[in-house]
Tab-separated table of C-alpha atoms in Angstrom:
chain	number	residue	atom	x	y	z
A	1	MET	CA	84.922	135.475	70.191
A	2	THR	CA	86.021	131.932	70.507
A	3	HIS	CA	84.225	131.461	73.767
A	4	ASN	CA	80.884	132.135	72.052
A	5	ASN	CA	81.617	129.841	69.117
A	6	ARG	CA	82.532	126.813	71.233
A	7	THR	CA	80.396	123.840	70.222
A	8	GLU	CA	78.170	122.885	73.097
A	9	LYS	CA	77.960	119.146	73.702
A	10	LYS	CA	74.421	117.830	73.705
A	11	PRO	CA	73.484	116.460	77.141
A	12	GLY	CA	73.157	112.682	77.220
A	13	ILE	CA	71.048	110.410	79.339
A	14	LEU	CA	73.813	110.198	81.947
A	15	ASP	CA	73.829	114.002	82.262
A	16	ASN	CA	70.363	114.003	83.776
A	17	PRO	CA	70.898	113.545	87.549
A	18	GLN	CA	67.586	111.783	88.189
A	19	LEU	CA	67.859	109.371	85.261
A	20	ALA	CA	71.564	108.810	85.871
A	21	SER	CA	70.919	107.985	89.534
A	22	LEU	CA	68.286	105.433	88.550
A	23	ILE	CA	70.515	103.853	85.894
A	24	VAL	CA	73.506	103.624	88.235
A	25	LEU	CA	71.473	101.924	90.973
A	26	ILE	CA	69.796	99.453	88.584
A	27	TYR	CA	73.098	98.636	86.863
A	28	THR	CA	74.834	97.998	90.181
A	29	ALA	CA	71.983	95.791	91.398
A	30	ILE	CA	71.973	93.706	88.196
A	31	THR	CA	75.743	93.205	87.940
A	32	SER	CA	76.069	92.461	91.663
A	33	THR	CA	73.301	89.861	91.461
A	34	LEU	CA	74.870	88.257	88.417
A	35	MET	CA	78.265	88.061	90.107
A	36	LEU	CA	76.762	86.470	93.218
A	37	THR	CA	74.684	83.911	91.305
A	38	ILE	CA	75.327	82.972	87.680
A	39	ALA	CA	78.946	84.074	87.373
A	40	THR	CA	80.220	81.718	90.078
A	41	THR	CA	79.153	78.666	88.076
A	42	ALA	CA	80.165	79.926	84.612
A	43	ASN	CA	83.440	79.136	82.861
A	44	ASN	CA	86.423	81.444	83.360
A	45	LEU	CA	85.868	83.499	80.194
A	46	VAL	CA	82.206	84.220	80.950
A	47	GLN	CA	83.086	84.906	84.575
A	48	SER	CA	85.758	87.349	83.431
A	49	LEU	CA	83.224	89.235	81.288
A	50	PHE	CA	80.718	89.354	84.161
A	51	PHE	CA	83.489	90.636	86.407
A	52	ALA	CA	84.302	93.397	83.911
A	53	ALA	CA	80.637	94.378	83.920
A	54	PHE	CA	80.745	94.499	87.717
A	55	LEU	CA	83.858	96.694	87.627
A	56	GLY	CA	81.914	98.884	85.214
A	57	THR	CA	79.939	100.058	88.245
A	58	VAL	CA	82.898	102.222	89.177
A	59	VAL	CA	83.208	103.596	85.635
A	60	LEU	CA	79.496	104.355	85.380
A	61	THR	CA	79.526	106.089	88.753
A	62	PHE	CA	82.449	108.280	87.714
A	63	LYS	CA	81.105	108.976	84.224
A	64	SER	CA	77.505	109.806	85.100
A	65	LYS	CA	76.128	112.871	86.809
A	66	ALA	CA	74.135	110.826	89.264
A	67	SER	CA	73.313	112.361	92.614
A	68	THR	CA	75.827	111.928	95.407
A	69	TRP	CA	73.450	109.770	97.425
A	70	ALA	CA	72.979	107.451	94.430
A	71	LYS	CA	76.735	107.128	93.951
A	72	ILE	CA	77.205	106.261	97.618
A	73	LEU	CA	74.309	103.779	97.532
A	74	SER	CA	75.853	102.204	94.451
A	75	LEU	CA	79.533	102.024	95.395
A	76	ALA	CA	79.310	101.343	99.145
A	77	PRO	CA	77.423	97.997	98.975
A	78	ALA	CA	79.316	96.929	95.853
A	79	LEU	CA	82.749	97.540	97.387
A	80	MET	CA	82.047	96.825	101.053
A	81	VAL	CA	79.712	93.819	100.802
A	82	VAL	CA	79.459	92.291	97.322
A	83	MET	CA	83.167	92.324	96.478
A	84	PRO	CA	84.283	90.669	99.767
A	85	ILE	CA	81.706	87.906	99.240
A	86	ILE	CA	82.917	87.390	95.677
A	87	GLY	CA	86.493	87.346	96.965
A	88	LEU	CA	85.734	84.665	99.551
A	89	ARG	CA	84.113	82.498	96.881
A	90	ASN	CA	86.843	83.139	94.322
A	91	GLU	CA	90.241	84.100	95.738
A	92	PHE	CA	91.605	84.804	92.258
A	93	LEU	CA	89.118	87.645	91.695
A	94	LEU	CA	90.039	89.133	95.080
A	95	GLU	CA	93.702	88.998	94.026
A	96	VAL	CA	92.802	90.821	90.799
A	97	VAL	CA	91.024	93.545	92.769
A	98	LEU	CA	93.959	93.916	95.173
A	99	GLN	CA	96.301	94.340	92.217
A	100	ILE	CA	93.922	96.871	90.646
A	101	VAL	CA	93.802	98.996	93.797
A	102	ILE	CA	97.569	98.862	94.386
A	103	TYR	CA	98.367	99.839	90.803
A	104	ALA	CA	95.584	102.448	90.729
A	105	ALA	CA	97.293	104.137	93.695
A	106	LEU	CA	100.631	103.992	91.869
A	107	ALA	CA	99.024	105.406	88.731
A	108	LEU	CA	97.461	108.246	90.735
A	109	GLY	CA	100.916	109.136	92.037
A	110	LEU	CA	102.485	109.036	88.586
A	111	ASN	CA	99.524	111.007	87.243
A	112	ILE	CA	100.608	113.950	89.390
A	113	VAL	CA	104.135	113.866	87.988
A	114	VAL	CA	103.305	113.079	84.354
A	115	GLY	CA	99.645	113.998	83.896
A	116	LEU	CA	99.497	117.228	85.869
A	117	ALA	CA	103.066	118.534	86.036
A	118	GLY	CA	104.082	117.162	82.625
A	119	LEU	CA	107.341	115.626	83.914
A	120	LEU	CA	107.924	112.321	82.104
A	121	ASP	CA	109.178	109.969	84.826
A	122	LEU	CA	110.250	106.486	83.654
A	123	GLY	CA	111.743	105.427	86.991
A	124	TYR	CA	108.639	105.718	89.124
A	125	VAL	CA	108.724	102.125	90.346
A	126	ALA	CA	111.860	103.015	92.364
A	127	PHE	CA	109.668	104.688	95.004
A	128	PHE	CA	107.503	101.565	95.137
A	129	ALA	CA	110.665	99.549	95.819
A	130	VAL	CA	111.780	101.966	98.536
A	131	GLY	CA	108.480	101.566	100.379
A	132	ALA	CA	108.550	97.778	100.046
A	133	TYR	CA	112.149	97.409	101.251
A	134	THR	CA	111.610	99.868	104.133
A	135	TRP	CA	109.299	97.440	105.919
A	136	GLY	CA	110.684	94.345	104.208
A	137	ILE	CA	114.136	94.718	105.791
A	138	PHE	CA	112.995	95.728	109.268
A	139	GLY	CA	110.018	93.370	109.390
A	140	SER	CA	111.928	90.194	108.513
A	141	ALA	CA	114.908	88.097	109.550
A	142	GLN	CA	117.025	90.331	107.315
A	143	LEU	CA	117.236	92.815	110.201
A	144	GLY	CA	118.861	90.150	112.367
A	145	LYS	CA	121.393	89.384	109.617
A	146	ILE	CA	122.323	93.062	109.376
A	147	ASN	CA	122.861	93.659	113.107
A	148	GLY	CA	124.148	90.146	113.743
A	149	GLN	CA	121.624	89.410	116.486
A	150	GLY	CA	119.405	87.001	114.563
A	151	GLY	CA	115.660	86.850	115.145
A	152	SER	CA	112.736	87.292	112.822
A	153	GLY	CA	112.714	91.094	112.647
A	154	LEU	CA	110.402	93.624	114.192
A	155	ASP	CA	107.022	92.532	115.447
A	156	GLY	CA	104.025	93.070	113.146
A	157	ASN	CA	102.750	95.857	115.396
A	158	TRP	CA	105.595	98.044	114.088
A	159	PHE	CA	104.131	97.865	110.603
A	160	TRP	CA	101.872	100.888	111.143
A	161	LEU	CA	104.805	103.072	112.132
A	162	PHE	CA	106.783	101.846	109.145
A	163	LEU	CA	103.834	102.561	106.880
A	164	ALA	CA	104.352	106.220	107.748
A	165	LEU	CA	108.141	105.860	107.534
A	166	ALA	CA	107.811	104.330	104.052
A	167	ILE	CA	106.009	107.489	102.954
A	168	LEU	CA	108.695	109.739	104.440
A	169	VAL	CA	111.586	107.716	102.991
A	170	ALA	CA	109.918	107.656	99.558
A	171	ILE	CA	109.414	111.427	99.747
A	172	GLY	CA	113.085	111.866	100.632
A	173	VAL	CA	114.177	109.725	97.684
A	174	GLY	CA	111.711	111.579	95.451
A	175	VAL	CA	113.264	114.910	96.386
A	176	LEU	CA	116.781	113.516	95.938
A	177	ILE	CA	115.905	112.261	92.463
A	178	GLY	CA	113.932	115.373	91.602
A	179	LEU	CA	116.638	117.888	92.547
A	180	PRO	CA	119.271	117.025	89.905
A	181	VAL	CA	116.762	116.722	87.064
A	182	LEU	CA	114.807	119.925	87.598
A	183	LYS	CA	116.426	121.688	84.663
A	184	LEU	CA	115.671	118.829	82.295
A	185	LYS	CA	112.463	118.232	80.412
A	186	GLY	CA	111.005	116.040	77.718
A	187	ASP	CA	113.103	113.150	76.439
A	188	TYR	CA	116.156	114.111	78.539
A	189	LEU	CA	114.138	113.987	81.752
A	190	ALA	CA	112.697	110.596	80.755
A	191	ILE	CA	116.158	109.139	80.146
A	192	VAL	CA	117.587	110.449	83.419
A	193	THR	CA	114.645	109.226	85.531
A	194	LEU	CA	114.863	105.861	83.788
A	195	GLY	CA	118.510	105.658	84.812
A	196	LEU	CA	117.846	106.720	88.394
A	197	GLY	CA	115.038	104.188	88.673
A	198	GLU	CA	117.382	101.461	87.507
A	199	VAL	CA	119.988	102.639	90.033
A	200	ILE	CA	117.584	101.827	92.873
A	201	ARG	CA	116.969	98.336	91.455
A	202	VAL	CA	120.700	97.749	90.961
A	203	PHE	CA	121.353	98.829	94.555
A	204	ALA	CA	118.723	96.343	95.746
A	205	ASN	CA	120.343	93.693	93.603
A	206	ASN	CA	123.917	94.283	94.749
A	207	LEU	CA	123.690	95.525	98.341
A	208	THR	CA	123.532	91.925	99.482
A	209	PRO	CA	124.382	92.514	103.170
A	210	ILE	CA	121.348	94.803	103.463
A	211	THR	CA	118.842	93.655	100.832
A	212	ASN	CA	119.899	89.998	100.466
A	213	GLY	CA	120.685	90.702	96.826
A	214	PRO	CA	118.823	88.920	94.026
A	215	ASN	CA	117.333	86.435	96.509
A	216	GLY	CA	115.303	89.238	98.011
A	217	VAL	CA	113.852	89.618	101.474
A	218	LEU	CA	111.757	86.649	102.569
A	219	GLY	CA	109.349	85.984	105.424
A	220	ILE	CA	108.148	89.553	105.958
A	221	ASN	CA	106.032	89.823	109.094
A	222	PRO	CA	102.417	90.860	108.538
A	223	PRO	CA	100.700	93.193	111.028
A	224	HIS	CA	98.648	91.637	113.806
A	225	ILE	CA	94.977	91.734	112.912
A	226	GLY	CA	93.424	90.427	116.104
A	227	TRP	CA	91.245	93.530	116.336
A	228	PHE	CA	90.019	92.960	112.775
A	229	SER	CA	89.221	89.308	113.502
A	230	ALA	CA	87.333	90.345	116.639
A	231	LEU	CA	85.386	92.894	114.614
A	232	LEU	CA	84.306	90.252	112.102
A	233	ALA	CA	84.001	87.426	114.645
A	234	PRO	CA	80.295	86.695	113.935
A	235	ILE	CA	80.968	86.445	110.176
A	236	ILE	CA	84.166	84.449	110.632
A	237	ASN	CA	82.432	81.940	112.921
A	238	ARG	CA	79.295	81.767	110.786
A	239	TYR	CA	81.139	80.953	107.554
A	240	GLU	CA	84.161	79.261	109.179
A	241	LEU	CA	86.667	81.481	107.419
A	242	SER	CA	90.292	80.386	107.483
A	243	GLU	CA	93.144	82.608	108.672
A	244	PRO	CA	94.401	83.347	105.102
A	245	GLN	CA	90.861	84.325	104.070
A	246	VAL	CA	90.571	86.741	107.006
A	247	PHE	CA	93.953	88.258	106.168
A	248	ALA	CA	92.907	88.645	102.516
A	249	LEU	CA	89.797	90.500	103.661
A	250	PHE	CA	91.939	92.695	105.914
A	251	LEU	CA	94.227	93.541	102.997
A	252	TYR	CA	91.261	94.344	100.801
A	253	PHE	CA	89.772	96.807	103.284
A	254	LEU	CA	93.212	98.277	104.023
A	255	VAL	CA	93.942	99.081	100.355
A	256	LEU	CA	90.384	100.378	99.981
A	257	VAL	CA	90.906	102.859	102.832
A	258	VAL	CA	94.324	103.902	101.537
A	259	ILE	CA	93.136	104.533	97.994
A	260	ALA	CA	90.101	106.454	99.281
A	261	ILE	CA	92.510	108.768	101.137
A	262	ILE	CA	94.727	109.043	98.038
A	263	VAL	CA	91.759	109.915	95.803
A	264	LEU	CA	90.544	112.591	98.238
A	265	PHE	CA	94.092	113.958	98.468
A	266	ASN	CA	94.320	114.049	94.666
A	267	MET	CA	90.995	115.848	94.348
A	268	ARG	CA	92.038	118.480	96.861
A	269	LEU	CA	95.384	118.967	95.117
A	270	ASP	CA	93.753	119.150	91.685
A	271	GLN	CA	91.569	122.042	92.835
A	272	SER	CA	94.300	123.846	94.765
A	273	HIS	CA	96.765	126.477	93.595
A	274	ILE	CA	99.465	123.781	93.586
A	275	GLY	CA	97.421	121.783	91.091
A	276	ARG	CA	96.973	124.848	88.909
A	277	ASN	CA	100.704	125.535	89.126
A	278	TRP	CA	101.448	121.984	87.961
A	279	ILE	CA	99.134	122.414	84.981
A	280	ALA	CA	100.674	125.786	84.190
A	281	ILE	CA	104.148	124.203	84.107
A	282	ARG	CA	102.858	121.384	81.941
A	283	GLU	CA	101.302	123.745	79.408
A	284	ASP	CA	104.134	126.291	79.180
A	285	GLU	CA	107.005	126.300	81.645
A	286	ILE	CA	108.379	129.695	80.577
A	287	ALA	CA	104.976	131.368	80.754
A	288	ALA	CA	104.330	129.786	84.151
A	289	GLN	CA	107.630	131.112	85.479
A	290	ALA	CA	106.835	134.555	84.065
A	291	MET	CA	103.531	134.467	85.950
A	292	GLY	CA	105.362	133.860	89.216
A	293	VAL	CA	105.105	130.073	89.542
A	294	PRO	CA	108.162	128.819	91.499
A	295	LEU	CA	109.447	126.065	89.220
A	296	VAL	CA	111.837	124.326	91.603
A	297	ARG	CA	109.443	124.120	94.514
A	298	THR	CA	106.462	123.142	92.371
A	299	LYS	CA	108.323	120.346	90.584
A	300	LEU	CA	109.772	119.018	93.827
A	301	ILE	CA	106.302	118.905	95.383
A	302	ALA	CA	105.113	116.913	92.356
A	303	PHE	CA	107.965	114.395	92.694
A	304	ALA	CA	107.522	114.113	96.470
A	305	THR	CA	103.737	113.712	96.328
A	306	GLY	CA	103.899	111.064	93.632
A	307	ALA	CA	106.636	109.217	95.536
A	308	SER	CA	104.615	109.192	98.762
A	309	PHE	CA	101.751	107.258	97.124
A	310	ALA	CA	104.193	104.691	95.753
A	311	GLY	CA	105.924	104.412	99.143
A	312	VAL	CA	102.776	103.579	101.103
A	313	MET	CA	101.667	101.037	98.519
A	314	GLY	CA	105.155	99.512	98.517
A	315	ALA	CA	104.881	98.760	102.247
A	316	ILE	CA	101.442	97.187	101.727
A	317	PHE	CA	102.802	95.203	98.784
A	318	ALA	CA	105.510	93.824	101.097
A	319	ILE	CA	103.020	92.385	103.605
A	320	LYS	CA	100.809	91.094	100.804
A	321	GLN	CA	103.607	89.183	99.113
A	322	THR	CA	105.564	88.447	102.358
A	323	ALA	CA	108.660	88.654	100.127
A	324	VAL	CA	110.224	91.297	97.899
A	325	SER	CA	113.049	91.021	95.395
A	326	PRO	CA	114.644	93.334	92.798
A	327	GLU	CA	112.722	91.522	90.044
A	328	ASP	CA	109.475	92.957	91.434
A	329	PHE	CA	110.604	96.477	90.502
A	330	THR	CA	111.867	96.359	86.940
A	331	PHE	CA	111.700	99.080	84.310
A	332	PHE	CA	108.649	97.361	82.786
A	333	GLN	CA	106.696	98.011	85.985
A	334	SER	CA	107.236	101.758	85.459
A	335	ILE	CA	106.100	101.422	81.851
A	336	GLY	CA	103.029	99.482	82.954
A	337	VAL	CA	102.000	102.238	85.375
A	338	LEU	CA	102.646	104.858	82.684
A	339	VAL	CA	100.385	102.912	80.307
A	340	MET	CA	97.607	103.038	82.915
A	341	VAL	CA	97.931	106.831	83.154
A	342	ILE	CA	97.934	107.383	79.373
A	343	LEU	CA	95.208	104.839	78.676
A	344	GLY	CA	92.903	106.249	81.344
A	345	GLY	CA	93.508	109.888	80.476
A	346	MET	CA	96.443	112.002	81.614
A	347	GLY	CA	95.515	114.367	84.406
A	348	SER	CA	92.177	112.641	85.021
A	349	ILE	CA	91.697	111.069	88.459
A	350	PRO	CA	88.797	108.766	87.473
A	351	GLY	CA	90.497	108.084	84.148
A	352	VAL	CA	93.674	106.845	85.809
A	353	ILE	CA	91.697	104.495	88.061
A	354	VAL	CA	89.789	103.152	85.061
A	355	GLY	CA	93.095	102.766	83.195
A	356	ALA	CA	94.491	100.645	86.038
A	357	MET	CA	91.319	98.552	86.075
A	358	ALA	CA	91.490	97.974	82.316
A	359	VAL	CA	95.177	97.047	82.215
A	360	ILE	CA	95.118	94.701	85.224
A	361	TRP	CA	91.857	93.045	84.168
A	362	LEU	CA	93.142	92.477	80.639
A	363	GLN	CA	96.506	91.096	81.747
A	364	LEU	CA	95.523	88.989	84.735
A	365	ASP	CA	92.009	87.892	83.933
A	366	PHE	CA	90.542	88.317	80.456
A	367	LEU	CA	93.471	87.395	78.195
A	368	LYS	CA	94.347	84.331	80.267
A	369	SER	CA	90.709	83.206	80.314
A	370	LEU	CA	90.518	83.778	76.564
A	371	SER	CA	93.639	81.669	76.014
A	372	GLU	CA	92.234	78.859	78.142
A	373	TYR	CA	88.981	78.955	76.188
A	374	LEU	CA	90.741	78.917	72.817
A	375	GLN	CA	92.782	75.890	73.901
A	376	THR	CA	89.562	73.957	74.478
A	377	LEU	CA	88.414	74.502	70.872
A	378	PRO	CA	88.991	71.542	68.494
A	379	ALA	CA	91.080	73.706	66.150
A	380	PHE	CA	93.669	74.378	68.867
A	381	GLN	CA	93.703	71.056	70.692
A	382	ASP	CA	96.916	69.107	70.075
A	383	ASN	CA	98.069	71.990	67.903
A	384	ASN	CA	101.795	72.316	68.398
A	385	THR	CA	102.215	75.219	65.984
A	386	PHE	CA	99.890	77.728	67.631
A	387	ASP	CA	99.553	78.084	71.389
A	388	PRO	CA	97.125	80.942	72.267
A	389	ALA	CA	98.786	81.448	75.665
A	390	LYS	CA	102.026	82.520	73.954
A	391	TYR	CA	100.282	85.388	72.188
A	392	GLU	CA	98.672	87.094	75.203
A	393	LYS	CA	101.164	89.982	75.089
A	394	LEU	CA	100.471	90.374	71.363
A	395	TYR	CA	96.707	90.649	71.979
A	396	PHE	CA	97.372	93.149	74.766
A	397	GLY	CA	99.584	95.280	72.540
A	398	LEU	CA	97.044	95.246	69.715
A	399	LEU	CA	94.275	96.299	72.097
A	400	LEU	CA	96.398	99.190	73.355
A	401	ILE	CA	97.117	100.304	69.791
A	402	LEU	CA	93.424	100.212	68.894
A	403	MET	CA	92.484	102.141	72.041
A	404	MET	CA	95.069	104.823	71.313
A	405	LEU	CA	93.963	105.091	67.662
A	406	PHE	CA	90.285	105.503	68.440
A	407	ARG	CA	90.561	107.137	71.889
A	408	PRO	CA	93.865	109.079	71.953
A	409	GLN	CA	92.701	111.332	74.784
A	410	GLY	CA	92.174	108.310	77.081
A	411	LEU	CA	89.150	106.398	78.309
A	412	LEU	CA	88.036	109.161	80.691
A	413	PRO	CA	89.958	112.315	79.738
A	414	ALA	CA	90.406	115.174	82.167
A	415	VAL	CA	87.744	117.843	82.022
A	416	ARG	CA	88.942	121.286	82.939
A	417	LYS	CA	86.474	123.893	84.109
A	418	HIS	CA	86.114	126.791	81.665
A	419	ILE	CA	85.735	130.267	83.053
A	420	LYS	CA	83.502	132.421	80.895
A	421	ILE	CA	84.738	135.968	80.407
A	422	PRO	CA	82.024	138.483	81.319
A	423	GLU	CA	80.826	140.577	78.373
A	424	GLU	CA	81.811	143.815	80.058
A	425	ALA	CA	85.388	142.561	80.481
A	426	LEU	CA	85.903	141.868	76.748
A	427	PRO	CA	88.199	144.243	74.808
A	428	GLY	CA	86.317	147.069	73.092
A	429	THR	CA	83.351	146.927	75.439
A	430	PRO	CA	82.566	150.431	76.693
A	431	VAL	CA	83.081	150.850	80.396
A	432	ALA	CA	79.857	151.675	82.180
A	433	LYS	CA	79.893	155.160	83.640
A	434	PRO	CA	78.953	155.598	87.272
A	435	ALA	CA	75.435	156.804	87.846
A	436	GLN	CA	75.125	160.564	88.222
A	437	GLY	CA	73.456	162.303	91.094
A	438	VAL	CA	73.700	159.405	93.470
A	439	LYS	CA	74.849	160.420	96.904
């Protein structure tokens, strides 16, 4: 009776809804206050640590069993008010958050393919490239070069239509890539997807008349945000925000809305029969097929869904960077997203988001701040034999190894709901006889 012998985990302080709600609210208030006061005047390393503590609000909200109202009261002000203010004071931190959200969306897409369906895809960044080039080509002077009519490409108002088109094109490419590899699994699938991902990058690199080759597509038109500026007119006038600052705020809220939709979509899928089919294929493909799970359709849906998330974020990436080139979509980008999925916890929606936060924060913020701090120490000043900045990748690799050794299941592993078998349904339990004499 394994279900009776399962070791019950002792409830912790975060499992009590009332206490957890109080802790979440106090933690958010403290870290937000610190970020708005002390952190702005501290050195980069201290600021980076304060910023990690502030990002911990998201982790604590996911991890705890706080009430829904407490989670909303915690996350809404932190994301909608505190973070924009921090971003206006420190544009670098806003850039870090934008990167976190973009890569979290990519990781959520790859999590469906790898974490839920168990299909190891090493060419995932190809869909990101497809989305970026979809708007990049049409929304820049590259369109005029292709049709020979010149000009600066489609007006920014077309961006919203192409945001949807980027999703559809990425889905189409996802299905095209998924179809020939459906019979493969494990290492063979990984090698083939790696090759197909590289094919997309090589096309972008060599189809010069369309993609401008290795020089990439430059001067991509951003969408018009007059309505957004009008909405924030009192704030813009009060704090005399510049046009780039307003556009950065627009991007921040745009990626926030998109990832909120992606998370909700993921949660619905995870609880649907499609999600259960993906998990069934991941656990045992033959058994899943024997139970009536359509393998071809289920795998194609996984590829298409994952590709759609990458496609929409690719289009947003294009307007954020205003330029895209084949070097933005290398094999290492796919590996980076895969690391986020594994580090956070395969199949876990909050885990994947936390994985993206950890990887981006380590790479863009903490390790660089640590290197700068070490260079100020007397032992490393004028030291030509050891430059801390050259060893950032080494520190990152060591941290990943340590995390995988001590937390192989990921930072926030997926928790599957267990269904307890009723006593009367267990083998050997006598079937209750119907009551006699009842009419």
